[in-house]
């Protein structure tokens, strides 16, 4: 494998593109928005600068990595002659099904089609293609260049050869691939999202406040970040979407999203991306924190 296409230049997409490019692969980064592509490339550049500052790479390594990435606003143009596509678009089932129909039509027959979905059925995504045996899940963790785990999810028809190829490919990226079966939420989110949802229920029921809940989990359970803060970083809309996928898939009330989460998403309080979630990430709040630090 030499040519990789990545669909989506957002947080996950640019991280995946960065990781492949830094490992020596030619990457074709695709997004319908030129602005998103520019923002994604800027993020990759800044993340490489952080690695230079930590003396993990050189300026020459940065240039070489950036030179490996070409951007496209057309899927048709961006997937010509690629060996693998990794789709990292928004966690929306209808959008992913639409993208995979197009990928199946536009990609060479040899191309493996992977999705970075964190919860949506690989089997269902594969069903809209004529190559279900070549469709697989590659669920990277955020931030992609740093986190070692990749969940490798086999659909019902995914071939052994494709699974082995993607497992080995993940290792060449310096990742630790873990094979799991195709059930809603897979492993990571099937365990993580109920914990986040229960944390929100604990807040909703008035058991404790935001900072108190996060403090208990950080100090008592040795979590690097509290579940409510983590939800803000993931995006409350993404958390809601994943919980809905699991609730629809299992029909088990334990996966039903907390009403507080539903209301916050409807109100546009999505976490870091909107400037407010369980915590305040607005510029005025940052200025207040800086002022306190130096007072």
CSV table of C-alpha atoms in Angstrom, one decimal:
chain,number,residue,atom,x,y,z
A,1,UNK,CA,0.0,0.0,0.0
A,2,UNK,CA,1.4,3.4,-1.0
A,3,UNK,CA,-1.6,5.6,-1.9
A,4,UNK,CA,-4.1,6.5,0.8
A,5,UNK,CA,-7.2,8.7,0.5
A,6,UNK,CA,-8.8,10.2,3.6
A,7,UNK,CA,-12.3,11.6,3.5
A,8,UNK,CA,-12.9,14.5,5.8
A,9,UNK,CA,-10.4,17.1,7.0
A,10,UNK,CA,-11.8,17.6,10.5
A,11,UNK,CA,-10.2,16.6,13.8
A,12,UNK,CA,-10.1,12.8,13.0
A,13,UNK,CA,-9.5,13.2,9.3
A,14,UNK,CA,-6.5,15.5,9.5
A,15,UNK,CA,-5.1,13.4,12.3
A,16,UNK,CA,-5.3,10.3,10.2
A,17,UNK,CA,-3.8,12.1,7.2
A,18,UNK,CA,-1.0,13.3,9.4
A,19,UNK,CA,-0.3,9.8,10.7
A,20,UNK,CA,-0.2,8.1,7.3
A,21,UNK,CA,1.9,10.9,5.7
A,22,UNK,CA,4.5,10.9,8.6
A,23,UNK,CA,4.8,7.1,8.1
A,24,UNK,CA,5.8,7.6,4.4
A,25,UNK,CA,2.5,7.1,2.6
A,26,UNK,CA,1.2,9.4,-0.1
A,27,UNK,CA,-2.1,10.9,1.2
A,28,UNK,CA,-5.0,12.4,-0.7
A,29,UNK,CA,-7.0,14.4,1.8
A,30,UNK,CA,-10.5,15.1,0.6
A,31,UNK,CA,-13.2,17.5,1.9
A,32,UNK,CA,-16.0,19.3,0.1
A,33,UNK,CA,-14.9,22.6,1.8
A,34,UNK,CA,-11.7,24.3,0.7
A,35,UNK,CA,-11.8,26.2,4.1
A,36,UNK,CA,-11.9,22.9,6.0
A,37,UNK,CA,-8.9,21.6,4.0
A,38,UNK,CA,-6.9,24.8,4.8
A,39,UNK,CA,-7.9,24.5,8.4
A,40,UNK,CA,-7.0,20.8,8.4
A,41,UNK,CA,-3.5,21.4,6.9
A,42,UNK,CA,-2.9,24.2,9.3
A,43,UNK,CA,-3.7,21.8,12.2
A,44,UNK,CA,-1.3,19.2,10.8
A,45,UNK,CA,1.4,21.9,10.5
A,46,UNK,CA,0.9,23.1,14.1
A,47,UNK,CA,1.0,19.5,15.4
A,48,UNK,CA,4.2,18.9,13.6
A,49,UNK,CA,5.6,22.1,15.1
A,50,UNK,CA,4.8,20.7,18.6
A,51,UNK,CA,6.7,17.6,17.7
A,52,UNK,CA,9.7,19.7,16.6
A,53,UNK,CA,9.6,21.6,19.9
A,54,UNK,CA,9.7,18.3,21.8
A,55,UNK,CA,12.6,17.2,19.5
A,56,UNK,CA,10.7,14.2,18.2
A,57,UNK,CA,11.1,15.2,14.6
A,58,UNK,CA,13.2,17.7,12.6
A,59,UNK,CA,12.2,20.6,10.3
A,60,UNK,CA,13.1,18.3,7.4
A,61,UNK,CA,10.7,15.7,8.7
A,62,UNK,CA,7.9,18.2,8.9
A,63,UNK,CA,8.5,19.3,5.3
A,64,UNK,CA,8.6,15.7,4.1
A,65,UNK,CA,5.3,14.9,5.9
A,66,UNK,CA,3.5,18.0,4.4
A,67,UNK,CA,4.8,17.2,1.0
A,68,UNK,CA,3.2,13.8,1.2
A,69,UNK,CA,-0.3,15.3,1.4
A,70,UNK,CA,-2.3,16.5,-1.6
A,71,UNK,CA,-5.8,18.1,-1.0
A,72,UNK,CA,-8.9,17.6,-3.1
A,73,UNK,CA,-12.5,18.9,-3.0
A,74,UNK,CA,-13.8,16.1,-5.2
A,75,UNK,CA,-14.1,12.5,-4.1
A,76,UNK,CA,-14.0,11.3,-7.7
A,77,UNK,CA,-10.7,13.1,-8.3
A,78,UNK,CA,-9.2,12.3,-4.9
A,79,UNK,CA,-9.6,8.5,-5.0
A,80,UNK,CA,-8.0,7.7,-8.3
A,81,UNK,CA,-5.5,4.9,-8.1
A,82,UNK,CA,-5.6,4.7,-4.2
A,83,UNK,CA,-5.0,1.4,-2.4
A,84,UNK,CA,-7.1,2.4,0.7
A,85,UNK,CA,-9.7,4.9,1.5
A,86,UNK,CA,-10.3,5.9,5.2
A,87,UNK,CA,-13.6,7.7,5.6
A,88,UNK,CA,-13.6,10.1,8.5
A,89,UNK,CA,-16.7,12.2,7.9
A,90,UNK,CA,-19.3,13.3,10.5
A,91,UNK,CA,-20.7,10.5,12.5
A,92,UNK,CA,-24.0,10.4,10.5
A,93,UNK,CA,-25.2,7.1,9.1
A,94,UNK,CA,-27.0,8.5,6.0
A,95,UNK,CA,-24.0,10.6,5.1
A,96,UNK,CA,-21.6,7.6,5.4
A,97,UNK,CA,-23.9,5.4,3.3
A,98,UNK,CA,-24.0,8.1,0.6
A,99,UNK,CA,-20.2,8.4,0.7
A,100,UNK,CA,-19.6,4.6,0.4
A,101,UNK,CA,-21.9,4.3,-2.5
A,102,UNK,CA,-19.8,6.9,-4.3
A,103,UNK,CA,-16.5,5.4,-3.2
A,104,UNK,CA,-17.7,2.0,-4.5
A,105,UNK,CA,-18.4,3.6,-7.9
A,106,UNK,CA,-15.3,5.7,-8.1
A,107,UNK,CA,-12.5,3.6,-6.6
A,108,UNK,CA,-10.5,0.9,-8.4
A,109,UNK,CA,-11.6,-2.7,-7.7
A,110,UNK,CA,-8.4,-3.3,-5.7
A,111,UNK,CA,-9.2,-0.5,-3.2
A,112,UNK,CA,-10.1,-1.4,0.4
A,113,UNK,CA,-12.8,0.9,1.9
A,114,UNK,CA,-12.4,1.7,5.6
A,115,UNK,CA,-14.5,3.8,7.9
A,116,UNK,CA,-13.4,5.6,11.1
A,117,UNK,CA,-16.9,5.3,12.5
A,118,UNK,CA,-17.0,4.8,16.2
A,119,UNK,CA,-20.4,3.2,16.4
A,120,UNK,CA,-22.2,2.6,13.1
A,121,UNK,CA,-22.5,-0.9,11.7
A,122,UNK,CA,-19.7,-1.9,9.3
A,123,UNK,CA,-22.0,-4.5,7.8
A,124,UNK,CA,-24.7,-1.9,7.0
A,125,UNK,CA,-22.1,0.4,5.5
A,126,UNK,CA,-20.7,-2.5,3.4
A,127,UNK,CA,-24.2,-3.4,2.2
A,128,UNK,CA,-24.5,-0.3,-0.1
A,129,UNK,CA,-21.3,-1.4,-2.0
A,130,UNK,CA,-20.6,-4.2,-4.4
A,131,UNK,CA,-17.5,-5.1,-2.5
A,132,UNK,CA,-18.6,-5.9,1.1
A,133,UNK,CA,-15.7,-8.2,1.6
A,134,UNK,CA,-13.4,-5.2,1.2
A,135,UNK,CA,-15.1,-2.9,3.7
A,136,UNK,CA,-13.7,-2.7,7.2
A,137,UNK,CA,-13.7,-0.4,10.3
A,138,UNK,CA,-10.5,1.5,11.3
A,139,UNK,CA,-11.5,3.3,14.5
A,140,UNK,CA,-8.6,5.6,15.4
A,141,UNK,CA,-8.5,7.3,18.8
A,142,UNK,CA,-8.2,11.1,19.2
A,143,UNK,CA,-5.6,12.6,19.0
A,144,UNK,CA,-4.7,10.3,16.2
A,145,UNK,CA,-0.9,11.0,15.9
A,146,UNK,CA,-0.5,10.3,19.7
A,147,UNK,CA,-3.0,7.5,20.6
A,148,UNK,CA,-1.8,4.0,20.0
A,149,UNK,CA,-5.0,2.1,19.7
A,150,UNK,CA,-6.9,1.3,16.5
A,151,UNK,CA,-10.1,-0.7,16.8
A,152,UNK,CA,-10.3,-3.0,13.7
A,153,UNK,CA,-13.9,-3.9,13.1
A,154,UNK,CA,-14.9,-6.7,10.7
A,155,UNK,CA,-18.2,-6.5,9.0
A,156,UNK,CA,-20.2,-9.7,8.4
A,157,UNK,CA,-18.6,-10.2,5.0
A,158,UNK,CA,-15.1,-8.7,5.5
A,159,UNK,CA,-12.5,-11.1,4.2
A,160,UNK,CA,-9.7,-12.6,6.3
A,161,UNK,CA,-7.2,-11.2,3.8
A,162,UNK,CA,-8.5,-7.6,4.1
A,163,UNK,CA,-8.5,-7.9,7.9
A,164,UNK,CA,-4.9,-9.1,8.0
A,165,UNK,CA,-3.8,-6.4,5.6
A,166,UNK,CA,-5.4,-3.6,7.7
A,167,UNK,CA,-4.0,-5.1,11.0
A,168,UNK,CA,-0.5,-5.2,9.5
A,169,UNK,CA,-0.9,-1.7,8.0
A,170,UNK,CA,-1.9,-0.3,11.4
A,171,UNK,CA,1.3,-1.7,12.9
A,172,UNK,CA,3.4,0.1,10.2
A,173,UNK,CA,1.8,3.3,11.5
A,174,UNK,CA,3.2,2.6,15.0
A,175,UNK,CA,-0.3,1.7,16.3
A,176,UNK,CA,-1.6,-1.3,18.2
A,177,UNK,CA,-4.6,-2.8,16.3
A,178,UNK,CA,-7.2,-4.7,18.2
A,179,UNK,CA,-9.8,-6.8,16.3
A,180,UNK,CA,-13.4,-6.6,17.5
A,181,UNK,CA,-16.7,-7.7,16.2
A,182,UNK,CA,-19.4,-5.6,14.5
A,183,UNK,CA,-21.9,-4.6,17.2
A,184,UNK,CA,-23.2,-1.1,18.0
A,185,UNK,CA,-20.5,0.9,19.8
A,186,UNK,CA,-17.9,-1.9,19.2
A,187,UNK,CA,-15.8,-2.0,22.4
A,188,UNK,CA,-14.5,1.5,23.1
A,189,UNK,CA,-17.8,3.3,22.9
A,190,UNK,CA,-19.9,0.5,24.3
A,191,UNK,CA,-18.0,0.9,27.5
A,192,UNK,CA,-17.1,4.6,27.4
A,193,UNK,CA,-20.5,6.1,26.4
A,194,UNK,CA,-22.6,4.5,29.1
A,195,UNK,CA,-20.0,5.9,31.6
A,196,UNK,CA,-20.3,9.4,30.2
A,197,UNK,CA,-24.1,9.1,30.1
A,198,UNK,CA,-24.2,7.9,33.7
A,199,UNK,CA,-22.0,10.9,34.7
A,200,UNK,CA,-24.5,13.2,33.0
A,201,UNK,CA,-27.4,11.4,34.8
A,202,UNK,CA,-25.5,11.9,38.1
A,203,UNK,CA,-25.4,15.6,37.4
A,204,UNK,CA,-29.0,15.7,36.2
A,205,UNK,CA,-30.2,14.0,39.4
A,206,UNK,CA,-28.3,16.6,41.6
A,207,UNK,CA,-25.9,14.1,43.2
A,208,UNK,CA,-22.9,16.3,42.6
A,209,UNK,CA,-21.7,19.2,40.4
A,210,UNK,CA,-19.7,19.1,37.2
A,211,UNK,CA,-16.2,19.6,38.8
A,212,UNK,CA,-17.0,17.3,41.7
A,213,UNK,CA,-18.0,14.4,39.4
A,214,UNK,CA,-14.9,14.9,37.3
A,215,UNK,CA,-12.7,15.1,40.4
A,216,UNK,CA,-14.0,11.8,41.8
A,217,UNK,CA,-13.2,10.0,38.5
A,218,UNK,CA,-9.8,11.7,38.1
A,219,UNK,CA,-8.5,11.2,41.6
A,220,UNK,CA,-10.5,8.1,42.6
A,221,UNK,CA,-10.3,6.1,39.3
A,222,UNK,CA,-7.0,7.6,37.9
A,223,UNK,CA,-8.7,8.8,34.8
A,224,UNK,CA,-6.5,11.5,33.0
A,225,UNK,CA,-9.7,13.5,32.3
A,226,UNK,CA,-13.1,13.5,34.0
A,227,UNK,CA,-16.0,12.1,31.9
A,228,UNK,CA,-17.9,15.4,31.6
A,229,UNK,CA,-14.8,17.2,30.4
A,230,UNK,CA,-14.1,14.3,28.0
A,231,UNK,CA,-17.6,14.5,26.7
A,232,UNK,CA,-17.0,18.2,25.9
A,233,UNK,CA,-13.9,17.3,24.0
A,234,UNK,CA,-15.6,14.5,22.0
A,235,UNK,CA,-18.6,16.8,21.3
A,236,UNK,CA,-21.9,16.4,23.0
A,237,UNK,CA,-23.6,16.0,19.7
A,238,UNK,CA,-21.3,13.1,18.9
A,239,UNK,CA,-21.9,11.5,22.3
A,240,UNK,CA,-25.7,11.8,21.7
A,241,UNK,CA,-25.4,10.3,18.2
A,242,UNK,CA,-23.4,7.3,19.5
A,243,UNK,CA,-25.8,6.6,22.3
A,244,UNK,CA,-28.7,6.8,19.9
A,245,UNK,CA,-27.0,4.2,17.6
A,246,UNK,CA,-26.5,1.9,20.6
A,247,UNK,CA,-30.0,2.4,21.9
A,248,UNK,CA,-31.5,1.7,18.4
A,249,UNK,CA,-29.2,-1.3,18.0
A,250,UNK,CA,-29.7,-3.0,21.3
A,251,UNK,CA,-33.2,-1.7,22.3
A,252,UNK,CA,-31.8,-1.6,25.9
A,253,UNK,CA,-32.8,1.3,28.1
A,254,UNK,CA,-29.4,1.5,29.7
A,255,UNK,CA,-28.2,3.1,26.4
A,256,UNK,CA,-31.0,5.8,26.3
A,257,UNK,CA,-29.3,9.2,26.4
A,258,UNK,CA,-29.9,11.4,29.5
A,259,UNK,CA,-32.5,14.1,28.9
A,260,UNK,CA,-30.0,16.7,30.0
A,261,UNK,CA,-27.6,15.6,27.2
A,262,UNK,CA,-30.5,15.8,24.7
A,263,UNK,CA,-31.5,19.3,25.9
A,264,UNK,CA,-27.9,20.6,25.8
A,265,UNK,CA,-27.4,19.4,22.2
A,266,UNK,CA,-30.7,21.0,21.1
A,267,UNK,CA,-29.6,24.3,22.8
A,268,UNK,CA,-26.3,24.2,20.8
A,269,UNK,CA,-24.1,23.6,23.9
A,270,UNK,CA,-21.8,21.0,22.2
A,271,UNK,CA,-18.7,21.4,24.3
A,272,UNK,CA,-15.3,22.7,23.1
A,273,UNK,CA,-16.4,23.1,19.4
A,274,UNK,CA,-19.3,25.5,20.4
A,275,UNK,CA,-17.4,27.3,23.2
A,276,UNK,CA,-19.6,25.9,25.9
A,277,UNK,CA,-20.7,22.5,27.2
A,278,UNK,CA,-20.4,21.3,30.8
A,279,UNK,CA,-17.5,23.8,31.0
A,280,UNK,CA,-17.1,27.3,29.5
A,281,UNK,CA,-14.5,27.5,26.7
A,282,UNK,CA,-15.4,31.0,25.6
A,283,UNK,CA,-12.7,33.7,25.0
A,284,UNK,CA,-14.1,35.7,28.0
A,285,UNK,CA,-13.7,32.7,30.2
A,286,UNK,CA,-10.1,32.2,29.0
A,287,UNK,CA,-9.3,35.9,29.7
A,288,UNK,CA,-10.8,35.6,33.2
A,289,UNK,CA,-8.6,32.5,33.9
A,290,UNK,CA,-5.5,34.4,32.7
A,291,UNK,CA,-6.4,37.4,34.8
A,292,UNK,CA,-6.7,35.2,37.9
A,293,UNK,CA,-3.4,33.5,37.2
A,294,UNK,CA,-1.5,36.8,37.2
A,295,UNK,CA,-3.5,38.7,39.9
